[in-house]
Coordinates of N, CA and C in Angstrom, one line a residue:
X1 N 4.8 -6.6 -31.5 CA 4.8 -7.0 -30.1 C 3.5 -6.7 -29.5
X2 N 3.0 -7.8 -28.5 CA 1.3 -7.2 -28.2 C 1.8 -7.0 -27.0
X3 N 0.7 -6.0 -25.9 CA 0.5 -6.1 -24.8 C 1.0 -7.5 -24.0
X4 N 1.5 -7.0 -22.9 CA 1.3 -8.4 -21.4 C 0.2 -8.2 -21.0
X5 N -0.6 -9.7 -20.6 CA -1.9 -9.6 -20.1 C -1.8 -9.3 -18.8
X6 N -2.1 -7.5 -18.3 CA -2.0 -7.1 -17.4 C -3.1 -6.7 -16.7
X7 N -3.5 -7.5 -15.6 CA -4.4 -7.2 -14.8 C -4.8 -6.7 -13.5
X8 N -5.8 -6.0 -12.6 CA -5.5 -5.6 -11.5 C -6.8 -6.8 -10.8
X9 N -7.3 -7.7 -9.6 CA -8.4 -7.9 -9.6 C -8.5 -7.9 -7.6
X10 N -9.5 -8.6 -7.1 CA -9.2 -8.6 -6.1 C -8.7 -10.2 -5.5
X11 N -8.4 -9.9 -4.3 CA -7.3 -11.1 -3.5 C -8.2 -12.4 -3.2
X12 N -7.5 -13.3 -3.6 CA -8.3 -14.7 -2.6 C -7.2 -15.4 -1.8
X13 N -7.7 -16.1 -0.9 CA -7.0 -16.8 0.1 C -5.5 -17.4 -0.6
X14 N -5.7 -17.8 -1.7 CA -4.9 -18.7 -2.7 C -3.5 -17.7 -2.8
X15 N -4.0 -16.5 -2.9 CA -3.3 -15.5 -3.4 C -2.1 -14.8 -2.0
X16 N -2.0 -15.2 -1.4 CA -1.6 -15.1 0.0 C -0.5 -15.0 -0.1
X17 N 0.7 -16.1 -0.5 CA 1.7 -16.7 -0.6 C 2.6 -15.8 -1.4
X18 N 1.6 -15.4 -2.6 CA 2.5 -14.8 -3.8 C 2.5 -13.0 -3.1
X19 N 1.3 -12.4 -2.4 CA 1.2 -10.9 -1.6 C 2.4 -11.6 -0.6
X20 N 2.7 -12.2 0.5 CA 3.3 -12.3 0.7 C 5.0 -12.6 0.8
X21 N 5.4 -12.8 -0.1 CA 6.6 -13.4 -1.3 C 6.6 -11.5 -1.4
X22 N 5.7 -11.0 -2.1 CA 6.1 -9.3 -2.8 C 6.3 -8.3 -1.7
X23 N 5.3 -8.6 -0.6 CA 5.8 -7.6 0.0 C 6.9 -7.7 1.0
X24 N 7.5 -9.0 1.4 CA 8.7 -8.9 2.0 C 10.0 -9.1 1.2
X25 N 9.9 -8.8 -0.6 CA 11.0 -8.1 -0.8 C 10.8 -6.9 -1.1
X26 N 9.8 -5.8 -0.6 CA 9.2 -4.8 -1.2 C 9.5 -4.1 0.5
X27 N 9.4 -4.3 1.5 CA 9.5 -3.9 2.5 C 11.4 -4.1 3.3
X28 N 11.4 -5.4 2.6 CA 13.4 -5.8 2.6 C 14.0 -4.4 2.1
X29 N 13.4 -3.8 0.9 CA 14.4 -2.8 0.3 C 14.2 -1.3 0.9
X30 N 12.3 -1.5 1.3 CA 12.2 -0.3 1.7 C 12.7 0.6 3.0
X31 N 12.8 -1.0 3.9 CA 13.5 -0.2 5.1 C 14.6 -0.3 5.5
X32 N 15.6 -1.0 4.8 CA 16.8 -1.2 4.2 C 17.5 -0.2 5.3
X33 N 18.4 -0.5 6.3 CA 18.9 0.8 6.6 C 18.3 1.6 7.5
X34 N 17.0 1.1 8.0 CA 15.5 2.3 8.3 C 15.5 1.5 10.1
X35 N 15.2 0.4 9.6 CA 15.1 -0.4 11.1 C 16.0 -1.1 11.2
X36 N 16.3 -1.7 12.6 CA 17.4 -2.7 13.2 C 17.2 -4.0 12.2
X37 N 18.6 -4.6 12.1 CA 18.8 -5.1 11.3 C 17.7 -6.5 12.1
X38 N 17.5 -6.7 13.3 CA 16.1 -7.7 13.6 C 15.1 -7.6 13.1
X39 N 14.5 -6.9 13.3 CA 13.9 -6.2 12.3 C 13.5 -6.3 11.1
X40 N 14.5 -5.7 10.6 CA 14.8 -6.1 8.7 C 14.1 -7.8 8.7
X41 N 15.3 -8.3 9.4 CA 15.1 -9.9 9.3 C 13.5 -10.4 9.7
X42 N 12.9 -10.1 10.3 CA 11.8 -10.5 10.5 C 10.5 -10.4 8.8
X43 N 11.3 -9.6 8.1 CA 10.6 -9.5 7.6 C 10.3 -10.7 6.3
X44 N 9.5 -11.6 6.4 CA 9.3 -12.9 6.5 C 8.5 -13.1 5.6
X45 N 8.1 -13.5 3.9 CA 6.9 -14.3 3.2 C 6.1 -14.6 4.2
X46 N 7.0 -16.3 4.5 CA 6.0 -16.4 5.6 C 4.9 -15.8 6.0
X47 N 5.7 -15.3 7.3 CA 4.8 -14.5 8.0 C 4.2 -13.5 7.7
X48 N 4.3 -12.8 6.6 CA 3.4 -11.9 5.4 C 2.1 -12.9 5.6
X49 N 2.4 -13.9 4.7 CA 1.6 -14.8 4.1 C 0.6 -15.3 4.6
X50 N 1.0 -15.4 5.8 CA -0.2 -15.9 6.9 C -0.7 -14.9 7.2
X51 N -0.4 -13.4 7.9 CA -1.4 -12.5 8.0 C -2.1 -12.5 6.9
X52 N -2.0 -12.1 5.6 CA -2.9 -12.0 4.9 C -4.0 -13.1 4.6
X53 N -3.3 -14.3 4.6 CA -4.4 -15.7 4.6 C -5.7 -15.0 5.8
X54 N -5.2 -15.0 7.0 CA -5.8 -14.6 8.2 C -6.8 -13.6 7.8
X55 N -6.5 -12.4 7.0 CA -7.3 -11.6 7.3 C -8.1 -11.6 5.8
X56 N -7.8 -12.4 5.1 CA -8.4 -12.7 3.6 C -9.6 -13.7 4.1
X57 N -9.7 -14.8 4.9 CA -10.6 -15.4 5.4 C -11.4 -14.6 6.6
X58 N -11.2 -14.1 7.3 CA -11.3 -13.4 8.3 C -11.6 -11.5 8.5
X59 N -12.4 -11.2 7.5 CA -11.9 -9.4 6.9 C -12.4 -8.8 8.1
X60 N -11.6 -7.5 8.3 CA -12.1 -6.9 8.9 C -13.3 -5.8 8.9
X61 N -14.4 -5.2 9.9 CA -15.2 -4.5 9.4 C -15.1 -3.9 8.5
X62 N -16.0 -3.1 7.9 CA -16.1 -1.7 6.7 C -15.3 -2.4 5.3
X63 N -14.9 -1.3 5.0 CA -14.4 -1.3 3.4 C -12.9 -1.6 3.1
X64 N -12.3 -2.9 3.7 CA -11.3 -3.6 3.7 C -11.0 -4.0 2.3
X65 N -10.3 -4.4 1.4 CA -9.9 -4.8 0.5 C -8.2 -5.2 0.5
X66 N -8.2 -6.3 -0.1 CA -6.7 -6.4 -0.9 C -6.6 -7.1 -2.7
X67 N -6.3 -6.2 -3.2 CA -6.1 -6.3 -4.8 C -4.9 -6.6 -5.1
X68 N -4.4 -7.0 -6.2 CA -3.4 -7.5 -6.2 C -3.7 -7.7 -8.2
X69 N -2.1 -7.1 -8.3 CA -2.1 -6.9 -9.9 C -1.4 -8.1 -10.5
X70 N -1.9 -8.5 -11.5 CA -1.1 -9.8 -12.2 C -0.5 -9.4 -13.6
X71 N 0.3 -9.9 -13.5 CA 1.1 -10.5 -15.5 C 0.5 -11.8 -15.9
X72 N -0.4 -11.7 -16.5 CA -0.9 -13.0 -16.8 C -1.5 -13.6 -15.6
X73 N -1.3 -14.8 -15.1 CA -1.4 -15.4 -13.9 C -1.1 -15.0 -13.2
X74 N 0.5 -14.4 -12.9 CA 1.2 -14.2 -11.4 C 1.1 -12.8 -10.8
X75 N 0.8 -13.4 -9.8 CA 0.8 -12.0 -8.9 C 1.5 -11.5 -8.6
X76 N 2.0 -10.1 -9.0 CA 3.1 -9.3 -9.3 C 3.2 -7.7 -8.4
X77 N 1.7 -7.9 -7.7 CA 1.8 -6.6 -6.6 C 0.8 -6.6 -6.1
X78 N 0.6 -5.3 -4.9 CA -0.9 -5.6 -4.1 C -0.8 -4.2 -3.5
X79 N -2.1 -3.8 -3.2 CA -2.7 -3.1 -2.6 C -3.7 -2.8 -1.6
X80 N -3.7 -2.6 -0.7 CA -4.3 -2.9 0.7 C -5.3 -1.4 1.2
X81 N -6.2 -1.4 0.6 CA -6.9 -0.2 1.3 C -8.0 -0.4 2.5
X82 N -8.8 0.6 3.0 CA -9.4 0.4 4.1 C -9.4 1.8 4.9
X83 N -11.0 1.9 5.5 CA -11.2 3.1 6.0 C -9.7 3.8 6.9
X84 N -9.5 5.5 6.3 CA -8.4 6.0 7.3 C -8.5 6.2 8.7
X85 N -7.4 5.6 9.4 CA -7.4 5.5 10.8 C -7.0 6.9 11.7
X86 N -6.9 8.0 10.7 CA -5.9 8.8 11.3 C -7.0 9.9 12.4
X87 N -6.7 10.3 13.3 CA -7.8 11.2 14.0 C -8.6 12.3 13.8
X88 N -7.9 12.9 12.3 CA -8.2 14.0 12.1 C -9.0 13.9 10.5
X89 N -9.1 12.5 10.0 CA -10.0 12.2 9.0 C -11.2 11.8 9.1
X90 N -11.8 11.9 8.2 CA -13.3 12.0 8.3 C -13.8 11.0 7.8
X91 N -15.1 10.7 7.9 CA -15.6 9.2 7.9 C -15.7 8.6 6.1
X92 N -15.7 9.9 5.2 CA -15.5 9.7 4.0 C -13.9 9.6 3.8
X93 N -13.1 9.5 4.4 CA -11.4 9.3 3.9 C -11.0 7.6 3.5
X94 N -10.9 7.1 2.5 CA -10.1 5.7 2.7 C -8.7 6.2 2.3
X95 N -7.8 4.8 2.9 CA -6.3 5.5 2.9 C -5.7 3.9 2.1
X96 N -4.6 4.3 1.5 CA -3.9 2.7 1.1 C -3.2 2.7 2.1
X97 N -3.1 1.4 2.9 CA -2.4 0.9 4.2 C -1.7 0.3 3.3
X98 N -1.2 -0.1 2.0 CA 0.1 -1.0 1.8 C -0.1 -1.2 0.3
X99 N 1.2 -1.0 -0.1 CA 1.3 -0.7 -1.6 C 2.5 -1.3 -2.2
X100 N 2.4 -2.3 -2.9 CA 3.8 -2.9 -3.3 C 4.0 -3.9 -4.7
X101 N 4.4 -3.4 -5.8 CA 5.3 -4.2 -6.9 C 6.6 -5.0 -6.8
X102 N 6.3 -6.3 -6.9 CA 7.6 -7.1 -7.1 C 8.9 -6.1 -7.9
X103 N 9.8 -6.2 -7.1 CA 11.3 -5.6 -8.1 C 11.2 -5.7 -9.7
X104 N 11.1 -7.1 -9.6 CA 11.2 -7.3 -11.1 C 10.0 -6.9 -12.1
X105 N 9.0 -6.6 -11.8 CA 7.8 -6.0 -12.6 C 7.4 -4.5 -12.3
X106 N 8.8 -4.0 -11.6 CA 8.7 -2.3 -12.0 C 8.2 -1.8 -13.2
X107 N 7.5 -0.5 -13.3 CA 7.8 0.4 -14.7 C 7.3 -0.7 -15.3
X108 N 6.2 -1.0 -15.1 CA 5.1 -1.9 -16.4 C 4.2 -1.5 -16.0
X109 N 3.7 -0.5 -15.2 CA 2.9 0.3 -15.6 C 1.4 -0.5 -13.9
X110 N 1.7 -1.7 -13.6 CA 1.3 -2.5 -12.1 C 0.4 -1.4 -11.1
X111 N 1.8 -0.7 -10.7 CA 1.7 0.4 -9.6 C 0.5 1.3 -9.9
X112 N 0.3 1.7 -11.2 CA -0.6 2.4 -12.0 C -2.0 2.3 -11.5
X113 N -1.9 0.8 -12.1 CA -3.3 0.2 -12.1 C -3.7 -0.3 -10.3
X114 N -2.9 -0.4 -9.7 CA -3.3 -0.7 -8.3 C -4.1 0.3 -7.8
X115 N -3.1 1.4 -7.9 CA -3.8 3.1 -7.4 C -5.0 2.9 -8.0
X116 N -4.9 2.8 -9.2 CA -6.2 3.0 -9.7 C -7.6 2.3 -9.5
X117 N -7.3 1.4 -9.2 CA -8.2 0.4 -8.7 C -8.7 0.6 -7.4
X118 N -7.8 1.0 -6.6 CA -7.9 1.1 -5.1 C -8.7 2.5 -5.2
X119 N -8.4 3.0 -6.0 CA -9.1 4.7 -5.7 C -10.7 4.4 -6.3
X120 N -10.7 3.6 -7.3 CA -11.8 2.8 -7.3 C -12.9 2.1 -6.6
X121 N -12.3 1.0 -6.2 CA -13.1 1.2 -4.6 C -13.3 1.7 -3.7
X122 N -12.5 2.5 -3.5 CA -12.9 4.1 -2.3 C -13.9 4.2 -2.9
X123 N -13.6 5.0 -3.9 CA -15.2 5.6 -4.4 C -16.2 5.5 -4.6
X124 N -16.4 4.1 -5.1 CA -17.4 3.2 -5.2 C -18.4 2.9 -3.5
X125 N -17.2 3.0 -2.8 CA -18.0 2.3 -1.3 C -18.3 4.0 -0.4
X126 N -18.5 5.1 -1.2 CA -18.7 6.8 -0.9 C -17.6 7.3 -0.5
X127 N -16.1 6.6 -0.5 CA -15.3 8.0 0.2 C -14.9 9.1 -1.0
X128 N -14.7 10.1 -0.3 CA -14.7 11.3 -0.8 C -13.3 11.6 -1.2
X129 N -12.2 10.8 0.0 CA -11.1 11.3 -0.2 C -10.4 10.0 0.2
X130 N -8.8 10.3 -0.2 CA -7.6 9.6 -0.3 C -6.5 9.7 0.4
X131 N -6.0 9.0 1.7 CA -4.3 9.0 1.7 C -3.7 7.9 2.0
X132 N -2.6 8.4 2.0 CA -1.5 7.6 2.4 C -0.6 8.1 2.8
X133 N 0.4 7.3 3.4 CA 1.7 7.2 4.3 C 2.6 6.7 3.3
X134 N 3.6 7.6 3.6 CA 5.3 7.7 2.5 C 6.5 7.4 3.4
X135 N 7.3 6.7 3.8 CA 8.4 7.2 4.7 C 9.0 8.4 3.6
X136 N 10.0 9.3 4.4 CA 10.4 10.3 4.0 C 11.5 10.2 3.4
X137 N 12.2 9.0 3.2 CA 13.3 8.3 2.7 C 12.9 8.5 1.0
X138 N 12.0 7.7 0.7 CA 11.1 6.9 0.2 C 11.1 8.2 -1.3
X139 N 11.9 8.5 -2.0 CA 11.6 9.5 -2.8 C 10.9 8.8 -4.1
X140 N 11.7 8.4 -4.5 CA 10.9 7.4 -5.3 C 9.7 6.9 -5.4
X141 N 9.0 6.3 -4.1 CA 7.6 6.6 -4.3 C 7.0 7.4 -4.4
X142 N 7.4 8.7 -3.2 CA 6.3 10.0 -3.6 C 6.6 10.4 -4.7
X143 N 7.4 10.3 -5.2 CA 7.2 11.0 -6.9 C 6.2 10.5 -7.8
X144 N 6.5 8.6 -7.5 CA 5.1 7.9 -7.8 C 3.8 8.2 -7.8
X145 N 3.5 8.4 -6.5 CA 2.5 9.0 -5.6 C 2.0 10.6 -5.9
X146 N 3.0 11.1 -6.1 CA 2.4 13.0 -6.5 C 2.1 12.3 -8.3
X147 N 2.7 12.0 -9.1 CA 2.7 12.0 -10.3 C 0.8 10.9 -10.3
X148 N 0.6 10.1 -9.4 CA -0.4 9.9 -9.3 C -1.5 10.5 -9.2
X149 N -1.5 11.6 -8.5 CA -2.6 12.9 -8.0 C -2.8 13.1 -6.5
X150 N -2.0 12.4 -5.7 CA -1.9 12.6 -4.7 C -0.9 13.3 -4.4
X151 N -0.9 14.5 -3.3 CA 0.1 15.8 -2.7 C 0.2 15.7 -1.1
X152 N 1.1 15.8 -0.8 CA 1.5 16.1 0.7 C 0.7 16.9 1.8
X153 N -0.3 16.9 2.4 CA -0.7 17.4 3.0 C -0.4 18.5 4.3
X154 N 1.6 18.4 4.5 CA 1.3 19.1 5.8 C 1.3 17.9 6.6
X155 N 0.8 16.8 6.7 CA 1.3 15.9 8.2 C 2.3 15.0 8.2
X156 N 2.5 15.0 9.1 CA 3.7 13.9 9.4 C 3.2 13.1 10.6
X157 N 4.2 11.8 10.8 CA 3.9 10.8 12.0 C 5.3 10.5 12.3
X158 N 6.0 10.1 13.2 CA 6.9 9.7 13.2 C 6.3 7.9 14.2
X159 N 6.6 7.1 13.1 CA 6.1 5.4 13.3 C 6.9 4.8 13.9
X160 N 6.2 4.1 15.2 CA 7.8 2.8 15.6 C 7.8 1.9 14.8
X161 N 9.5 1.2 14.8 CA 9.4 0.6 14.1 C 9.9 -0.8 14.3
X162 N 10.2 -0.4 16.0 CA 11.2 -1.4 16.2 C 10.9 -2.0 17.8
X163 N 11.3 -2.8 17.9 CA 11.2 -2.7 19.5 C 11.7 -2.1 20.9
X164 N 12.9 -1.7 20.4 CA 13.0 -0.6 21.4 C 12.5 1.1 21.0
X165 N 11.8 1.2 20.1 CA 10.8 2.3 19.8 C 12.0 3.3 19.0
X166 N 12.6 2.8 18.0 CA 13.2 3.7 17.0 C 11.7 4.4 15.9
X167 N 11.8 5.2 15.6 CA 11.0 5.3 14.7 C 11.1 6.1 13.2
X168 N 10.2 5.8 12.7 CA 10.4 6.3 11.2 C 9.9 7.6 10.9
X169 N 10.2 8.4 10.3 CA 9.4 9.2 9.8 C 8.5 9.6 8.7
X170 N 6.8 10.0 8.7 CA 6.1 9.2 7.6 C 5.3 10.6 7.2
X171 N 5.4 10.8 5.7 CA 4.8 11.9 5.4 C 3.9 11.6 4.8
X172 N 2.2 12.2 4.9 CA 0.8 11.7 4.6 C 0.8 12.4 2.9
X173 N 0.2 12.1 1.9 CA -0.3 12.2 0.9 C -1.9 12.1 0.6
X174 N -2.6 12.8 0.1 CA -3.9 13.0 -0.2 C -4.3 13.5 -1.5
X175 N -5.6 12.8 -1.8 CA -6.3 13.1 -2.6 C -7.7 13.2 -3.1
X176 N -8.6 14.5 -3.4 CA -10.1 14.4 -3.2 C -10.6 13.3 -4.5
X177 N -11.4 12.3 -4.1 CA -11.8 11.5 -5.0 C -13.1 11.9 -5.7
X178 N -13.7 13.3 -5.1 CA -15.0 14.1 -5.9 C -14.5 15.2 -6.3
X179 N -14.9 15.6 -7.2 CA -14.7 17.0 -7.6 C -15.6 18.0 -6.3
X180 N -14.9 18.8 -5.9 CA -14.7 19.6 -4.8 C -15.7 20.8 -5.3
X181 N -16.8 21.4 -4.7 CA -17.4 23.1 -5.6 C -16.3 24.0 -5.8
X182 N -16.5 24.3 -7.0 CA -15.4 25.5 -7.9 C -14.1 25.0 -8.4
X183 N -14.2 23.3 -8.5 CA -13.0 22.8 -8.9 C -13.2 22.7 -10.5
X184 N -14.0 23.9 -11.5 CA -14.3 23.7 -12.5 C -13.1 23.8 -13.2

Protein backbone atom coordinates (compact mmCIF):
# COMPACT_ATOMS: atom_id res chain seq x y z
CA UNK A 1 0.00 0.00 0.00
CA UNK A 2 1.75 3.46 -0.74
CA UNK A 3 1.39 6.73 1.05
CA UNK A 4 -1.83 9.35 0.24
CA UNK A 5 -0.52 12.23 -1.49
CA UNK A 6 -0.48 14.38 1.58
CA UNK A 7 0.15 17.84 1.42
CA UNK A 8 0.28 21.05 3.49
CA UNK A 9 0.58 24.41 1.10
CA UNK A 10 -0.72 27.80 1.24
CA UNK A 11 -4.45 29.18 0.49
CA UNK A 12 -5.74 30.77 -2.82
CA UNK A 13 -8.90 32.53 -3.41
CA UNK A 14 -10.06 29.19 -5.19
CA UNK A 15 -9.50 27.48 -2.07
CA UNK A 16 -12.19 29.35 -0.05
CA UNK A 17 -15.20 27.25 -0.59
CA UNK A 18 -13.56 23.95 0.40
CA UNK A 19 -11.78 26.21 4.11
CA UNK A 20 -15.02 27.11 4.28
CA UNK A 21 -17.21 23.78 3.78
CA UNK A 22 -14.31 22.46 6.80
CA UNK A 23 -14.53 24.78 9.08
CA UNK A 24 -18.22 25.02 9.57
CA UNK A 25 -18.42 21.33 10.21
CA UNK A 26 -15.34 21.69 12.37
CA UNK A 27 -16.89 24.55 14.45
CA UNK A 28 -20.78 22.72 14.11
CA UNK A 29 -19.13 19.97 16.38
CA UNK A 30 -16.91 22.14 18.29
CA UNK A 31 -19.47 24.33 19.83
CA UNK A 32 -22.07 21.86 19.82
CA UNK A 33 -23.86 22.60 23.01
CA UNK A 34 -21.29 25.71 23.78
CA UNK A 35 -23.45 28.49 22.04
CA UNK A 36 -27.23 29.14 21.49
CA UNK A 37 -28.52 27.11 19.20
CA UNK A 38 -28.65 30.65 16.72
CA UNK A 39 -25.66 30.62 16.85
CA UNK A 40 -24.76 27.13 16.13
CA UNK A 41 -26.93 27.79 13.09
CA UNK A 42 -25.24 30.62 11.84
CA UNK A 43 -22.47 28.76 11.40
CA UNK A 44 -22.55 28.75 7.55
CA UNK A 45 -19.84 27.40 4.52
CA UNK A 46 -21.20 30.09 3.06
CA UNK A 47 -20.51 32.61 5.09
CA UNK A 48 -17.04 30.96 6.09
CA UNK A 49 -16.36 31.11 2.56
CA UNK A 50 -16.75 34.48 1.77
CA UNK A 51 -14.85 35.78 4.76
CA UNK A 52 -11.98 33.90 3.74
CA UNK A 53 -12.38 34.82 -0.18
CA UNK A 54 -12.40 38.50 1.40
CA UNK A 55 -9.50 38.31 3.35
CA UNK A 56 -7.52 35.82 0.82
CA UNK A 57 -7.88 38.78 -1.77
CA UNK A 58 -7.71 41.42 0.66
CA UNK A 59 -4.79 40.28 3.64
CA UNK A 60 -4.39 41.83 6.32
CA UNK A 61 -1.12 43.69 7.59
CA UNK A 62 2.01 41.67 8.94
CA UNK A 63 2.33 37.96 8.88
CA UNK A 64 -1.21 36.72 7.94
CA UNK A 65 -1.42 33.36 6.42
CA UNK A 66 -3.97 30.64 5.62
CA UNK A 67 -2.63 27.03 4.75
CA UNK A 68 -4.56 24.50 4.13
CA UNK A 69 -3.66 20.66 4.03
CA UNK A 70 -4.69 18.50 1.08
CA UNK A 71 -5.27 14.54 0.17
CA UNK A 72 -4.27 14.72 -3.14
CA UNK A 73 -6.24 17.68 -4.53
CA UNK A 74 -8.83 18.23 -1.80
CA UNK A 75 -8.68 20.33 0.76
CA UNK A 76 -9.00 18.57 3.81
CA UNK A 77 -7.98 21.30 6.58
CA UNK A 78 -6.62 24.81 7.38
CA UNK A 79 -4.78 26.75 9.41
CA UNK A 80 -4.97 30.34 10.06
CA UNK A 81 -1.99 32.10 11.72
CA UNK A 82 -1.07 35.68 12.34
CA UNK A 83 0.67 38.08 14.68
CA UNK A 84 -0.76 37.41 18.66
CA UNK A 85 -3.30 39.87 19.62
CA UNK A 86 -3.24 39.16 23.20
CA UNK A 87 -1.87 42.28 25.45
CA UNK A 88 0.58 40.65 27.30
CA UNK A 89 2.49 39.18 24.07
CA UNK A 90 5.31 40.37 22.55
CA UNK A 91 6.02 41.48 19.23
CA UNK A 92 7.88 38.07 18.51
CA UNK A 93 4.58 35.91 19.50
CA UNK A 94 2.50 34.46 16.36
CA UNK A 95 -0.63 32.64 17.50
CA UNK A 96 -2.96 30.01 15.29
CA UNK A 97 -6.22 31.97 15.16
CA UNK A 98 -8.00 28.77 13.53
CA UNK A 99 -7.25 25.28 13.23
CA UNK A 100 -9.37 22.70 11.62
CA UNK A 101 -9.52 18.93 9.85
CA UNK A 102 -12.56 17.83 7.97
CA UNK A 103 -14.29 14.88 10.24
CA UNK A 104 -13.64 12.55 7.76
CA UNK A 105 -9.73 12.97 7.36
CA UNK A 106 -8.98 12.70 11.07
CA UNK A 107 -5.95 10.69 12.37
CA UNK A 108 -4.10 10.91 8.94
CA UNK A 109 -1.81 12.59 10.34
CA UNK A 110 -3.34 16.58 8.44
CA UNK A 111 -3.53 18.25 11.86
CA UNK A 112 0.27 17.34 12.16
CA UNK A 113 1.41 18.81 9.25
CA UNK A 114 -0.72 22.11 9.58
CA UNK A 115 0.98 22.84 13.14
CA UNK A 116 3.86 22.21 11.41
CA UNK A 117 3.77 24.30 8.76
CA UNK A 118 2.23 27.16 10.67
CA UNK A 119 5.08 26.97 13.17
CA UNK A 120 7.00 27.24 10.07
CA UNK A 121 6.08 30.37 9.10
CA UNK A 122 6.18 31.88 12.46
CA UNK A 123 9.61 31.28 12.34
CA UNK A 124 10.58 31.98 9.22
CA UNK A 125 8.88 35.64 9.46
CA UNK A 126 11.26 35.96 13.33
CA UNK A 127 8.67 34.97 15.81
CA UNK A 128 10.16 33.53 18.73
CA UNK A 129 7.06 32.05 20.08
CA UNK A 130 3.70 30.29 19.78
CA UNK A 131 -0.05 30.21 20.90
CA UNK A 132 -3.13 29.43 20.83
CA UNK A 133 -6.62 29.32 22.21
CA UNK A 134 -8.38 25.89 23.27
CA UNK A 135 -12.01 26.05 24.62
CA UNK A 136 -11.81 24.15 27.76
CA UNK A 137 -14.39 21.69 26.62
CA UNK A 138 -12.22 20.87 23.83
CA UNK A 139 -10.02 17.86 25.38
CA UNK A 140 -9.32 16.36 22.55
CA UNK A 141 -7.64 18.98 20.99
CA UNK A 142 -5.39 20.02 23.76
CA UNK A 143 -4.18 16.62 23.98
CA UNK A 144 -3.54 17.26 20.28
CA UNK A 145 -1.97 20.44 21.04
CA UNK A 146 0.31 19.43 24.28
CA UNK A 147 1.32 16.13 22.35
CA UNK A 148 2.27 18.81 19.66
CA UNK A 149 4.75 20.82 22.06
CA UNK A 150 2.60 23.29 23.02
CA UNK A 151 1.58 23.65 27.12
CA UNK A 152 -0.88 25.62 28.91
CA UNK A 153 0.34 28.67 30.01
CA UNK A 154 -1.68 29.75 33.08
CA UNK A 155 -4.23 32.11 30.97
CA UNK A 156 -7.48 31.94 30.38
CA UNK A 157 -10.20 34.26 28.46
CA UNK A 158 -13.57 33.76 28.88
CA UNK A 159 -14.91 34.61 24.85
CA UNK A 160 -18.43 35.94 23.85
CA UNK A 161 -19.94 33.97 21.92
CA UNK A 162 -23.24 34.98 21.39
CA UNK A 163 -25.26 37.88 21.25
CA UNK A 164 -26.54 38.22 24.37
CA UNK A 165 -22.78 37.83 25.69
CA UNK A 166 -22.76 34.12 26.88
CA UNK A 167 -19.34 33.26 26.88
CA UNK A 168 -16.91 30.51 26.49
CA UNK A 169 -14.20 29.67 28.26
CA UNK A 170 -10.66 29.56 26.53
CA UNK A 171 -7.44 28.18 27.81
CA UNK A 172 -4.09 29.68 26.01
CA UNK A 173 -1.28 27.15 24.92
CA UNK A 174 2.30 28.09 24.04
CA UNK A 175 5.26 27.30 22.58
CA UNK A 176 9.07 28.76 22.30
CA UNK A 177 9.85 28.41 18.57
CA UNK A 178 13.86 29.17 19.52
CA UNK A 179 15.77 27.37 21.69
CA UNK A 180 15.64 29.41 24.85
CA UNK A 181 19.73 29.94 26.80
CA UNK A 182 20.24 26.75 28.92
CA UNK A 183 17.63 24.83 26.97
CA UNK A 184 20.65 22.45 26.22
Amino acid sequence: MTAADASVRTATVNDAPAVGQTQALVWQEAYDGIVPPRVHAAFDPQAFATGWRDSLRTPPEGVHRLLVACAGEQVVGFVAIGPSQDPDAGQTTGEITALGVHPMHRRQGHGSRLVNAAVDVLREAGAQHVATWCLVEHEGLRSFLTASGLTPDGAFRDRVVSPDDDTAREVRLVAALVEEPGDD
